[in-house]
PDB file of C-alpha atoms in Angstrom:
ATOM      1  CA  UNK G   1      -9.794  -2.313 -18.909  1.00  0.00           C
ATOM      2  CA  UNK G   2      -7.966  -5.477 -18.012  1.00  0.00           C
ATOM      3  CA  UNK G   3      -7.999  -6.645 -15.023  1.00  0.00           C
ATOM      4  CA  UNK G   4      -7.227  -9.528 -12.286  1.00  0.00           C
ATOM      5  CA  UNK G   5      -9.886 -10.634 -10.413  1.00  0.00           C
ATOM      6  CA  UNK G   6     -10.079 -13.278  -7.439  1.00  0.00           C
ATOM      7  CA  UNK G   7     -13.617 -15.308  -6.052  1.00  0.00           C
ATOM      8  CA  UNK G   8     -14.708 -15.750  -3.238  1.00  0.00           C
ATOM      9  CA  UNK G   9     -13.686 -12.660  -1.472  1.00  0.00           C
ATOM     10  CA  UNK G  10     -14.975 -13.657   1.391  1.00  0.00           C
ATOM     11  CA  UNK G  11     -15.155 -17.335   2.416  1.00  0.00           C
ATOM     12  CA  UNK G  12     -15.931 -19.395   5.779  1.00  0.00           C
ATOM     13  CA  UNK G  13     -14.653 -23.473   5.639  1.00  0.00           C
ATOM     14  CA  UNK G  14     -13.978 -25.712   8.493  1.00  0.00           C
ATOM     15  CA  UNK G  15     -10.897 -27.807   9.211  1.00  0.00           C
ATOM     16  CA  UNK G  16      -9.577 -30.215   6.579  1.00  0.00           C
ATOM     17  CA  UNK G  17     -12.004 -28.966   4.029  1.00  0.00           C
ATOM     18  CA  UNK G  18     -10.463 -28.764   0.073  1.00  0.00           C
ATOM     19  CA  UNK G  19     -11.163 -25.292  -0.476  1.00  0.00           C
ATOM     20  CA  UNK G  20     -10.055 -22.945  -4.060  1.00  0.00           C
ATOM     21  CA  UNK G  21      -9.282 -19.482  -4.364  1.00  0.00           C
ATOM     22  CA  UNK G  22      -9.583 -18.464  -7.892  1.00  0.00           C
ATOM     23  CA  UNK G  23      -7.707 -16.050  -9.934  1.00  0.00           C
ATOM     24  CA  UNK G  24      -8.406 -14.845 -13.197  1.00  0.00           C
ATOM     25  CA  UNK G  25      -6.782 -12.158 -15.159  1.00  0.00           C
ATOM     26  CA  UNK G  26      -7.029 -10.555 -18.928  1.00  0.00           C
ATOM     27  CA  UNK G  27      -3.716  -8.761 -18.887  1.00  0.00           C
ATOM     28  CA  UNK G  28      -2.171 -11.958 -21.090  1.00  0.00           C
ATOM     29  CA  UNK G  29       0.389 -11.886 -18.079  1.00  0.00           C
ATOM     30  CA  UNK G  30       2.570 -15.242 -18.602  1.00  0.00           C
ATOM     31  CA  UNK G  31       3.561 -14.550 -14.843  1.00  0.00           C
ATOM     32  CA  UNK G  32       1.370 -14.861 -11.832  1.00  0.00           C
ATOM     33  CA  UNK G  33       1.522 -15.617  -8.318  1.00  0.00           C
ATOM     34  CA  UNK G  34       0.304 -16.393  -5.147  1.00  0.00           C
ATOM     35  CA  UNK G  35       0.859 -14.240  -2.173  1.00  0.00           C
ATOM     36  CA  UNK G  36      -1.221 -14.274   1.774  1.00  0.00           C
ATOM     37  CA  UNK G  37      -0.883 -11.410   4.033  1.00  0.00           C
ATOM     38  CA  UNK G  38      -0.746 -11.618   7.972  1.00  0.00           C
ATOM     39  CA  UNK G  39      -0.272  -8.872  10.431  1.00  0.00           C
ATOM     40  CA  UNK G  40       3.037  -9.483  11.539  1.00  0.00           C
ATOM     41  CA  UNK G  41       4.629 -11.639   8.468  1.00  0.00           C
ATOM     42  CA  UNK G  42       3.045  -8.691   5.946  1.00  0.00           C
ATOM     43  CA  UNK G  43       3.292 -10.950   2.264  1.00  0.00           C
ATOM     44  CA  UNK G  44       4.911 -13.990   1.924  1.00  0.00           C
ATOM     45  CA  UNK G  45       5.134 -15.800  -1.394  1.00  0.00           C
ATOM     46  CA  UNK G  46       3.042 -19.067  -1.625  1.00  0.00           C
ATOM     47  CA  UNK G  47       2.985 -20.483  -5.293  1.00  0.00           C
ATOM     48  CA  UNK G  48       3.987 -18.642  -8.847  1.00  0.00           C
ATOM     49  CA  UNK G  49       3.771 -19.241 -12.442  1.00  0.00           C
ATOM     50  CA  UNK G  50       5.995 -18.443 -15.515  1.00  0.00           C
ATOM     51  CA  UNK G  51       4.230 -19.887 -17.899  1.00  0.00           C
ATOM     52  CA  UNK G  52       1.271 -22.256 -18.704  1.00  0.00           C
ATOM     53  CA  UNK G  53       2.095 -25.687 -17.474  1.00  0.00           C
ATOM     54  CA  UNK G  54       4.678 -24.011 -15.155  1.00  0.00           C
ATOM     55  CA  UNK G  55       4.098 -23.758 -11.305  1.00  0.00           C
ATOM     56  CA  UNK G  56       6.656 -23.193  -8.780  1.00  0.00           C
ATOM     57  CA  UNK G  57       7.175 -22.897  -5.428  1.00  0.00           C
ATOM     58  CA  UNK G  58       7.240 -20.052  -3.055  1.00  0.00           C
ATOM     59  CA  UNK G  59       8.264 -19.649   0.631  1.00  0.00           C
ATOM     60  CA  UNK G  60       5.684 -20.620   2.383  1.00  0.00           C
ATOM     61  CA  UNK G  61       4.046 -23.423  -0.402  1.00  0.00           C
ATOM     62  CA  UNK G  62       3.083 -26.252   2.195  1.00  0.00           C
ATOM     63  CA  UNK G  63      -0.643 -27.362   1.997  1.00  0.00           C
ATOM     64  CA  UNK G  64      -1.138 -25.449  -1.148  1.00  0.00           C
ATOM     65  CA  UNK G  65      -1.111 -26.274  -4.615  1.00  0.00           C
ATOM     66  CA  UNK G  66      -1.533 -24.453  -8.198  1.00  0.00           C
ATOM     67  CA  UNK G  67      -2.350 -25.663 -11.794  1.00  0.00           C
ATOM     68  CA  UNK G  68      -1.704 -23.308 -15.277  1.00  0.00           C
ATOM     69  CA  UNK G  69      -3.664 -24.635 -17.485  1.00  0.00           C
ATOM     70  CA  UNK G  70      -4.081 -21.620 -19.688  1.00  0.00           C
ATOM     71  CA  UNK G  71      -2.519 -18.232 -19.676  1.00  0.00           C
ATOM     72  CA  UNK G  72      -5.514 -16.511 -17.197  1.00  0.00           C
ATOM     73  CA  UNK G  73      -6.123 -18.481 -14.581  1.00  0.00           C
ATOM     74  CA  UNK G  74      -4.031 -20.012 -11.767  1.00  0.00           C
ATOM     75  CA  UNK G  75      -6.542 -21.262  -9.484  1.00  0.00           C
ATOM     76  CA  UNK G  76      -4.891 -21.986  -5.665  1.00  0.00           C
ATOM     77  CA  UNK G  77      -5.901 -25.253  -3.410  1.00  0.00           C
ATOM     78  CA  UNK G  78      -5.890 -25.876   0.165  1.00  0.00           C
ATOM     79  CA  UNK G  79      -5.418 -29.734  -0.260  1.00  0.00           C
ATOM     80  CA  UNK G  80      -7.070 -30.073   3.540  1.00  0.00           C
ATOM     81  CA  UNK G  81      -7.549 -26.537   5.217  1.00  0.00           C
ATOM     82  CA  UNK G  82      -5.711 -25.702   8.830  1.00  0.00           C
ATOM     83  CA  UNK G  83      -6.712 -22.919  11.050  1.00  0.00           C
ATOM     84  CA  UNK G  84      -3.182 -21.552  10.612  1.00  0.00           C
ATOM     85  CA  UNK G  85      -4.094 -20.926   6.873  1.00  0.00           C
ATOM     86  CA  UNK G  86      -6.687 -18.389   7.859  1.00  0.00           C
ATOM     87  CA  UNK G  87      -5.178 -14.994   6.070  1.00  0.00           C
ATOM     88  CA  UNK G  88      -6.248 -12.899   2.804  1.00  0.00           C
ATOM     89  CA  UNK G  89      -4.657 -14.172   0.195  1.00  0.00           C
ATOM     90  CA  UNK G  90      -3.875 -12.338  -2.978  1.00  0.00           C
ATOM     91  CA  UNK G  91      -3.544 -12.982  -6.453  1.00  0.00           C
ATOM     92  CA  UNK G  92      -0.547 -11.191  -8.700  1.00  0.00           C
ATOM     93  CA  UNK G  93       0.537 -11.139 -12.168  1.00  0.00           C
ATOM     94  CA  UNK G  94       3.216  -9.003 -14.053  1.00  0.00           C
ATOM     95  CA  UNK G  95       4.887  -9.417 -17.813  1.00  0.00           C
ATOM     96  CA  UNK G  96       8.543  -9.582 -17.871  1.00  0.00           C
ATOM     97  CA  UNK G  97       9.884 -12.310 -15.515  1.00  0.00           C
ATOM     98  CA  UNK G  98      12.525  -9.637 -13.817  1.00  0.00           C
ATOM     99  CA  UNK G  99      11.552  -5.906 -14.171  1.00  0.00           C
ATOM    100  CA  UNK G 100       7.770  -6.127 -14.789  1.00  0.00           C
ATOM    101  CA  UNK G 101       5.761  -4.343 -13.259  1.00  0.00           C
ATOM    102  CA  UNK G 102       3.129  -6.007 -10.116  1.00  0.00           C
ATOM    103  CA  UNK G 103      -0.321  -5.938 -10.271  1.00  0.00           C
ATOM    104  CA  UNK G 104      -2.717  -7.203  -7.727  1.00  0.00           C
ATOM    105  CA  UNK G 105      -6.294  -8.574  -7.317  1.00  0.00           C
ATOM    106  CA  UNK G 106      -9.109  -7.548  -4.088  1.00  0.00           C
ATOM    107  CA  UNK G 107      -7.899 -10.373  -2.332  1.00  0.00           C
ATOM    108  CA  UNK G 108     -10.143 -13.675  -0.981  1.00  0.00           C
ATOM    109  CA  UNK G 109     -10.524 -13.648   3.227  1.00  0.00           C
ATOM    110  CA  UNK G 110     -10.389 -17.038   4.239  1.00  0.00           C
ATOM    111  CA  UNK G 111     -11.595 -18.402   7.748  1.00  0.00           C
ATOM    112  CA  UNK G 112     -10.714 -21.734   8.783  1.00  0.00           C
ATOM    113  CA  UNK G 113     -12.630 -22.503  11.867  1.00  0.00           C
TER     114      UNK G 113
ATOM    115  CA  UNK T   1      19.209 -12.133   3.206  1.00  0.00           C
ATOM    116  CA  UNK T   2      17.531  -9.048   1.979  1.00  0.00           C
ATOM    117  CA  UNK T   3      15.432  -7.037   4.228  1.00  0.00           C
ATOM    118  CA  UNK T   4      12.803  -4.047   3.840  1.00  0.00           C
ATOM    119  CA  UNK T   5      12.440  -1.375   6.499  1.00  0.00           C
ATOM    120  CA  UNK T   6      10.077   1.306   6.597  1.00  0.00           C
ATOM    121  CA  UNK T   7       9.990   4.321   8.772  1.00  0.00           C
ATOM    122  CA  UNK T   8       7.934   5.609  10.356  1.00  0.00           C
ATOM    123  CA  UNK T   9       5.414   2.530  10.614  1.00  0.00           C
ATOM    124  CA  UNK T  10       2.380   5.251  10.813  1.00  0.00           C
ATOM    125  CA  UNK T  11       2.350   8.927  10.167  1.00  0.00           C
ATOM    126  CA  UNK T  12      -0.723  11.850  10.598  1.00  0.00           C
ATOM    127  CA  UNK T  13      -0.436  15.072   8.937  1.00  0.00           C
ATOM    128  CA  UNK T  14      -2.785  18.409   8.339  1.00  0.00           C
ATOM    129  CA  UNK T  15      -4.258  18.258   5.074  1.00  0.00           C
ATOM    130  CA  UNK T  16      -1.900  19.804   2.414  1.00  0.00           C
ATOM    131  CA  UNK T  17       1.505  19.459   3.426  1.00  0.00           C
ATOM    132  CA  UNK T  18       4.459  17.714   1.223  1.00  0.00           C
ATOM    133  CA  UNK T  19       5.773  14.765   2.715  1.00  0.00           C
ATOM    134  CA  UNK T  20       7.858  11.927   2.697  1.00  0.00           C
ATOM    135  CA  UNK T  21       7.890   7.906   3.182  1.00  0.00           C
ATOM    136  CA  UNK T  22      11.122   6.250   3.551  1.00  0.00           C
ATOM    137  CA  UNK T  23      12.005   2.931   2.516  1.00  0.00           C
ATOM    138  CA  UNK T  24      15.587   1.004   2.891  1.00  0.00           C
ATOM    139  CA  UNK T  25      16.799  -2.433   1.748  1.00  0.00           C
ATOM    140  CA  UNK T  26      19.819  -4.343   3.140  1.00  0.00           C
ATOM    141  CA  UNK T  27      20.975  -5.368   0.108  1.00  0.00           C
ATOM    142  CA  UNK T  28      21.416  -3.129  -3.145  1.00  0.00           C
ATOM    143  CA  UNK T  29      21.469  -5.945  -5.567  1.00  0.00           C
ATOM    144  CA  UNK T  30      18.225  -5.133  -6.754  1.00  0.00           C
ATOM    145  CA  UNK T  31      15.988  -5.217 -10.081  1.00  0.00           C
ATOM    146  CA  UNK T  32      13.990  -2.965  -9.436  1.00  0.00           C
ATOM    147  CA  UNK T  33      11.689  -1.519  -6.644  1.00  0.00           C
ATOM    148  CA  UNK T  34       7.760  -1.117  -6.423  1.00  0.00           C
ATOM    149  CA  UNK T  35       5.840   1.397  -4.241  1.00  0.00           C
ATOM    150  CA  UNK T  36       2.205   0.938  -3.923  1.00  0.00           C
ATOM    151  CA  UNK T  37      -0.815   1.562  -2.042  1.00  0.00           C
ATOM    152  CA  UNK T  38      -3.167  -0.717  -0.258  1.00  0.00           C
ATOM    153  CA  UNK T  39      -6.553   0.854   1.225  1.00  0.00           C
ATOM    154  CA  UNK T  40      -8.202  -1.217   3.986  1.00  0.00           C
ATOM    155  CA  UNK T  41     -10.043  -4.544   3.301  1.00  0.00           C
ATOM    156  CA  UNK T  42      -8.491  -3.771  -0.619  1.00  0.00           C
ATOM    157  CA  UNK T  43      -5.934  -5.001  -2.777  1.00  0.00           C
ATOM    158  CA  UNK T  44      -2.231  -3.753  -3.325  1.00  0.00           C
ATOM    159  CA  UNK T  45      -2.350  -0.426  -5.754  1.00  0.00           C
ATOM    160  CA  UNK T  46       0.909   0.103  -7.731  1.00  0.00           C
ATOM    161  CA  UNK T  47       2.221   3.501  -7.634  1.00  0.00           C
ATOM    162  CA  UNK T  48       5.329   3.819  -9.090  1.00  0.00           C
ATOM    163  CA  UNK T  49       8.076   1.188 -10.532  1.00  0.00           C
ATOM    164  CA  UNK T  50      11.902   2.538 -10.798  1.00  0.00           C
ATOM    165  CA  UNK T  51      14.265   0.062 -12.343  1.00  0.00           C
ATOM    166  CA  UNK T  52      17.592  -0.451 -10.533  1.00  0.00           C
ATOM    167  CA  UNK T  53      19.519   1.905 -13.738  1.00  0.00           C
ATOM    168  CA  UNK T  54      17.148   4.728 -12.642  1.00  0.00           C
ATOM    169  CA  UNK T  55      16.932   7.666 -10.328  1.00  0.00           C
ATOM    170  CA  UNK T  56      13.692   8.547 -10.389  1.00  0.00           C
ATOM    171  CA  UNK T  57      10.305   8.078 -11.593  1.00  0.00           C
ATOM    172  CA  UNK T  58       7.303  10.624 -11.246  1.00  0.00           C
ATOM    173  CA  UNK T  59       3.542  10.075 -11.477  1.00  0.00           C
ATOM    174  CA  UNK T  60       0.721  13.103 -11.158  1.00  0.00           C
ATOM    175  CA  UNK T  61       1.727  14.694  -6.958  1.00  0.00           C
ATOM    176  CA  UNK T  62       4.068  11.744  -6.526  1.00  0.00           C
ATOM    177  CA  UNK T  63       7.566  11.163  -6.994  1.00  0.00           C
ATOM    178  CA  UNK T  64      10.036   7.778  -6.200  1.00  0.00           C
ATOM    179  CA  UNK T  65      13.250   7.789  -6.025  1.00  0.00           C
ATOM    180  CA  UNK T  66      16.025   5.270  -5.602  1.00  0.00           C
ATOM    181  CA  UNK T  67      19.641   5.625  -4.495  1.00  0.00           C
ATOM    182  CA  UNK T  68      20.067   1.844  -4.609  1.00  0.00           C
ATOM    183  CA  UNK T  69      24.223   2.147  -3.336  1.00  0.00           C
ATOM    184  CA  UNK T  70      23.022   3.089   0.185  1.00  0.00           C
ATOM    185  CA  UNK T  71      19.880   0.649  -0.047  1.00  0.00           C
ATOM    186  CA  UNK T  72      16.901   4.105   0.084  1.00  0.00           C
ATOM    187  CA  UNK T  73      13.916   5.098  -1.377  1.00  0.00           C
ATOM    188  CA  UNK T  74      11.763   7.957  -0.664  1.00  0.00           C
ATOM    189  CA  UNK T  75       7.835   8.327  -1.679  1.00  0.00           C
ATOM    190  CA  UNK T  76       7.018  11.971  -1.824  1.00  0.00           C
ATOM    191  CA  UNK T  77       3.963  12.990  -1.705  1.00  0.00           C
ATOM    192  CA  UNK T  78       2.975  16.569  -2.945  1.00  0.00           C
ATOM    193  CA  UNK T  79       0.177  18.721  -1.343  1.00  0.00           C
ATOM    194  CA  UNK T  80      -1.554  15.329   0.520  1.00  0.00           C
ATOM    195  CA  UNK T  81      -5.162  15.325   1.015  1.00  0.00           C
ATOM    196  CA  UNK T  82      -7.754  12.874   2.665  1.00  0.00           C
ATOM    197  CA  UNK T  83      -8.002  10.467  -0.465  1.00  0.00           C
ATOM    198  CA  UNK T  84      -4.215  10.002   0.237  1.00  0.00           C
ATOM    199  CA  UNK T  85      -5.163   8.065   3.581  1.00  0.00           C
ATOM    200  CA  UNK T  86      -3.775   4.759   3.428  1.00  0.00           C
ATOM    201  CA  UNK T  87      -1.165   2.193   4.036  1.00  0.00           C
ATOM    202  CA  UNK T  88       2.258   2.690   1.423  1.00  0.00           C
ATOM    203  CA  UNK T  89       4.062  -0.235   1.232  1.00  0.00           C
ATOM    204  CA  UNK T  90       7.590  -0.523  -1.096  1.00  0.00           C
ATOM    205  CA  UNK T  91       9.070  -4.176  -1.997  1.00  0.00           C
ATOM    206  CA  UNK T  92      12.325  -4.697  -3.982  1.00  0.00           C
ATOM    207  CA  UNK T  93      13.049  -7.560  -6.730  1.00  0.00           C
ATOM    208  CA  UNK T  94      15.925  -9.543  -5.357  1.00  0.00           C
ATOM    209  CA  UNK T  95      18.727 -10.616  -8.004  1.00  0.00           C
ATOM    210  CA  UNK T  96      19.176 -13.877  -6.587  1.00  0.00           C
ATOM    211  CA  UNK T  97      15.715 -14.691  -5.756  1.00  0.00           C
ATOM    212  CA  UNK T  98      13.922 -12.567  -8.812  1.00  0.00           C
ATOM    213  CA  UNK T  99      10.684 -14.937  -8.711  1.00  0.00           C
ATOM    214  CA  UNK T 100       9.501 -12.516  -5.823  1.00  0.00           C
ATOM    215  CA  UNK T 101       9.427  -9.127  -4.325  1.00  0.00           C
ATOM    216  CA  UNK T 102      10.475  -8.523  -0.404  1.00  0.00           C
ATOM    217  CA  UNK T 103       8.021  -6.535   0.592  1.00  0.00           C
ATOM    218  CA  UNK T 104       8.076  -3.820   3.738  1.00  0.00           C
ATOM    219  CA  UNK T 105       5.899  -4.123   6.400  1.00  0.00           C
ATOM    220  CA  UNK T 106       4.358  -0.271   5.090  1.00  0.00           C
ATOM    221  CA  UNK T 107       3.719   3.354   6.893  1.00  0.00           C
ATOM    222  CA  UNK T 108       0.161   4.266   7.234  1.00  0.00           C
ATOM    223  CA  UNK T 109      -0.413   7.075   6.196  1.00  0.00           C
ATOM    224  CA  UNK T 110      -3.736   9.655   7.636  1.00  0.00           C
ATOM    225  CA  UNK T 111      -4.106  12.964   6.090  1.00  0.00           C
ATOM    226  CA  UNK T 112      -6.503  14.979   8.654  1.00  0.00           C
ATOM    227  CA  UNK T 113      -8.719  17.423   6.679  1.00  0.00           C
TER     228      UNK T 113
END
C-alpha cells in the first residue's frame, strides 16, 4: 500500500541544534507539505511543495526550511532549533493542487530543551 | 479571514447511538472540505472529502454533508462503538489561499461501551 512516512518520531535536541524531520512518501504525490500541531493553535501550515524544485512558504515558515529534490521526499530543517519550536510536526501530501484529497504521516515529536 | 468552528469541543455517548459532529466555516468560498480522524499520539485519518459542487458523500456508518451557502457540515456517525473514540477534526480549502486547509480545532469524541 502506499504510504507517507516521517523519522524520527520521537526526537530530543537542545537549543540551536540543526535538526531534520524527514518525510517520505510513495503515493507519486507532486504536492506535499509541512504542518506542526499545538494545543491551542491546532495546525498551522509551515512549508509546502508543488512540485520538485518547488518549495513555498506557509504561515508560520520562520526558522524552517524545505528542499524537493525528487518527487518523495521533502525533508524539513530547523536551521538552529528554539524551545518555541517544540510541537509534533506532520508531514502531508495530496494530488491535485485544489480538490485533492489530504493524507497524513504519524507525525515526529520534537523537544527542544 | 476564514474561520473553522466546531461544536461541541468534546462529546460522550452510550455505545450504539447515531450521532452527529458539527462543523461551520465563516466563509463559503470553499474547494472543498475534509473530515478526518486523529487517534492520540497518531496521525490525521481522512474520512471523507466532499467537493464544494456536492451535497454529500458517504463511507461504510458515516456520512458528510455540506451546505456550503450557510458555511455547515455535519459528520454522522451511525450506530458508534468504542473503536469510534477519538478526536474528528474538519478543515476547508480556501479559494483564495488554496495552498492550505483551515483546519478546526476538533470534537472528541468517547463512545462508552
Amino acid at each position: 500500500d502506499a504510504e507517507i512516512t516521517q523519522s524520527p518520531r520521537h526526537k530530543i535536541t537542545e537549543t540551536g541544534r540543526q535538526v531534520t524531520l524527514a518525510c517520505h512518501q510513495t503515493w507519486n504525490h507532486n504536492n506535499m507539505f509541512w504542518y506542526r500541531q499545538d494545543l491551542g493553535h491546532g495546525l498551522r501550515l509551515i512549508h509546502y511543495s508543488y512540485g520538485v524544485q518547488d518549495t513555498n512558504k506557509g504561515e508560520v515558515s520562520d526558522g524552517y526550511s524545505v528542499s524537493r529534490s525528487n518527487t518523495e521526499d521533502l525533508p524539513l530543517t530547523l536551521e538552529s532549533a528554539a524551545s518555541s519550536q517544540t510541537s509534533v510536526y506532520f508531514c502531508a501530501s495530496s494530488e491535485g493542487q485544489f480538490f485533492g484529497e489530504l493524507f497524513f504521516g504519524e507525525g515526529s515529536r520534537l523537544t527542544v530543551l | 479571514k476564514q474561520e473553522v468552528t466546531q461544536i461541541p469541543a468534546a462529546l460522550s455517548v452510550p455505545e450504539g447511538e447515531n450521532l452527529v459532529l458539527n462543523c461551520s466555516f465563516t466563509d463559503s468560498a470553499i474547494y472543498n472540505l475534509q473530515w478526518f480522524r486523529q487517534d492520540p499520539g497518531k496521525g490525521l485519518t481522512s474520512l471523507l472529502l466532499i467537493q464544494s459542487s456536492q451535497r454529500e458523500q458517504t463511507s461504510g456508518r458515516l456520512n458528510a454533508s455540506l451546505d456550503k451557502s450557510s458555511g455547515r457540515s455535519t459528520l454522522y456517525i451511525a450506530a458508534s462503538q468504542p473503536g469510534d473514540s477519538a478526536t474528528y477534526l474538519c478543515a476547508v480549502r480556501p479559494v483564495d489561499s488554496s495552498y492550505k486547509l483551515i483546519f478546526g480545532s476538533g470534537t472528541r469524541l468517547l463512545v462508552r461501551p
